[in-house]
Amino acid sequence: MKRCIFSLWLAIVLPFSLLAKGKLAEYLPANAWVTMEIDDLETLFQDLEKGPFGELWNSPGMKKGREYLEKEFAKKTKDQSAKEFFERMTEWSEKFTGQVAFGFGGVENLLEKDENDKPGVPELILLAETEITPKELEEFIRWMEEEVEENADQDGLLVEKEQVADEDVFFLSPSQQSEDKERRVGVFVMDGVFGIGGGRSTIENLVKTLADDPAGGLAENPDYLDVFDEIGSGDVRFFLNFRRLGKVLDFVRLSDDTQVPENPFGVTTKGILDALGFEGLDCLGLQMDFDEEGMEIGTALFMGKREGLLKLLRLPEGEATLAPFVPSGVTTATVARYDF
């Protein structure tokens, strides 16, 4: 009886524990400038293989091209380390089968310079569900460290293994940058999630968030929720957050390095930016949905106000139907209607 109760408990609890991480987008920062997501990498490749893209990829011409490139790579790559690295990457690529999420933010950090006149470090994050274990990751990094030391002419590879939220994280950088701790690439595997990115503080905060419950994150960004509620989520999603460009545009307006030279037409950097009206943009969302039939794309551009050139982007009511001269068997056709 106890065994039956225990089995029932596993059947109920285990699926929820496996899904505890939810969507990886929850762990991307809400203020990310650009993001990309894939819901299921294995399913995506299966749909691509069965659809028109698979037919193109497996066509005789493409097959010959791939074989030619593989042979040329084998001829030109005489370095045994490079060959082994390529083989390891090929083997690892088969161990990523679930979600993938990428985020790029901290654009404003590039505008700030330190005492050595170096720009700040942007925030880069790549997360992917994987079958790679922490032990396999450490073995690969130690191998890479040895190979770089043996083959590098000057700089070696600095590897630091640290504990963050009771998880092993490897921070990598060229040896010459040993004093600049923020300019590190962080790599880790925890709870079936592979992560890589930089700078150092970004990865430390990411690991702490993964070890706990996400607070906020991209998945709770109102613009993100609204744009994909409008166009659907698809299999692959891209999100561009224009609201984060405010500081960058202000910097371009005021910086001496970005000013248009004095000219008889009175054109200035500020005038160009004001005419473009980019500050009226909120976000851009794009989703791609694949199946055996082909691919469907949906996109939406959200604007808070129409200024400058954005006034031209005013769509008329009604659908844009295909023109009668478009053949029925074409690979792709696009029709748009704009009211200028």
Short mmCIF file of C-alpha atoms in Angstrom, two decimals, residues 10-24 129 191-193:
data_model
loop_
_atom_site.label_atom_id
_atom_site.label_comp_id
_atom_site.label_asym_id
_atom_site.label_seq_id
_atom_site.Cartn_x
_atom_site.Cartn_y
_atom_site.Cartn_z
CA LEU A 10 5.76 10.66 -7.80
CA ALA A 11 3.26 10.66 -10.66
CA ILE A 12 1.71 13.88 -9.36
CA VAL A 13 4.74 15.79 -8.07
CA LEU A 14 7.49 14.83 -10.53
CA PRO A 15 6.00 16.52 -13.62
CA PHE A 16 5.59 19.75 -11.67
CA SER A 17 9.15 19.59 -10.37
CA LEU A 18 10.49 19.11 -13.88
CA LEU A 19 8.56 22.19 -15.01
CA ALA A 20 9.58 24.22 -11.97
CA LYS A 21 11.77 26.52 -14.02
CA GLY A 22 8.86 27.39 -16.31
CA LYS A 23 9.75 29.50 -19.30
CA LEU A 24 13.38 30.58 -19.58
CA GLU A 129 17.81 23.39 -21.63
CA ASP A 191 19.14 22.06 -12.96
CA GLY A 192 19.35 21.03 -16.62
CA VAL A 193 19.95 24.60 -17.85
#
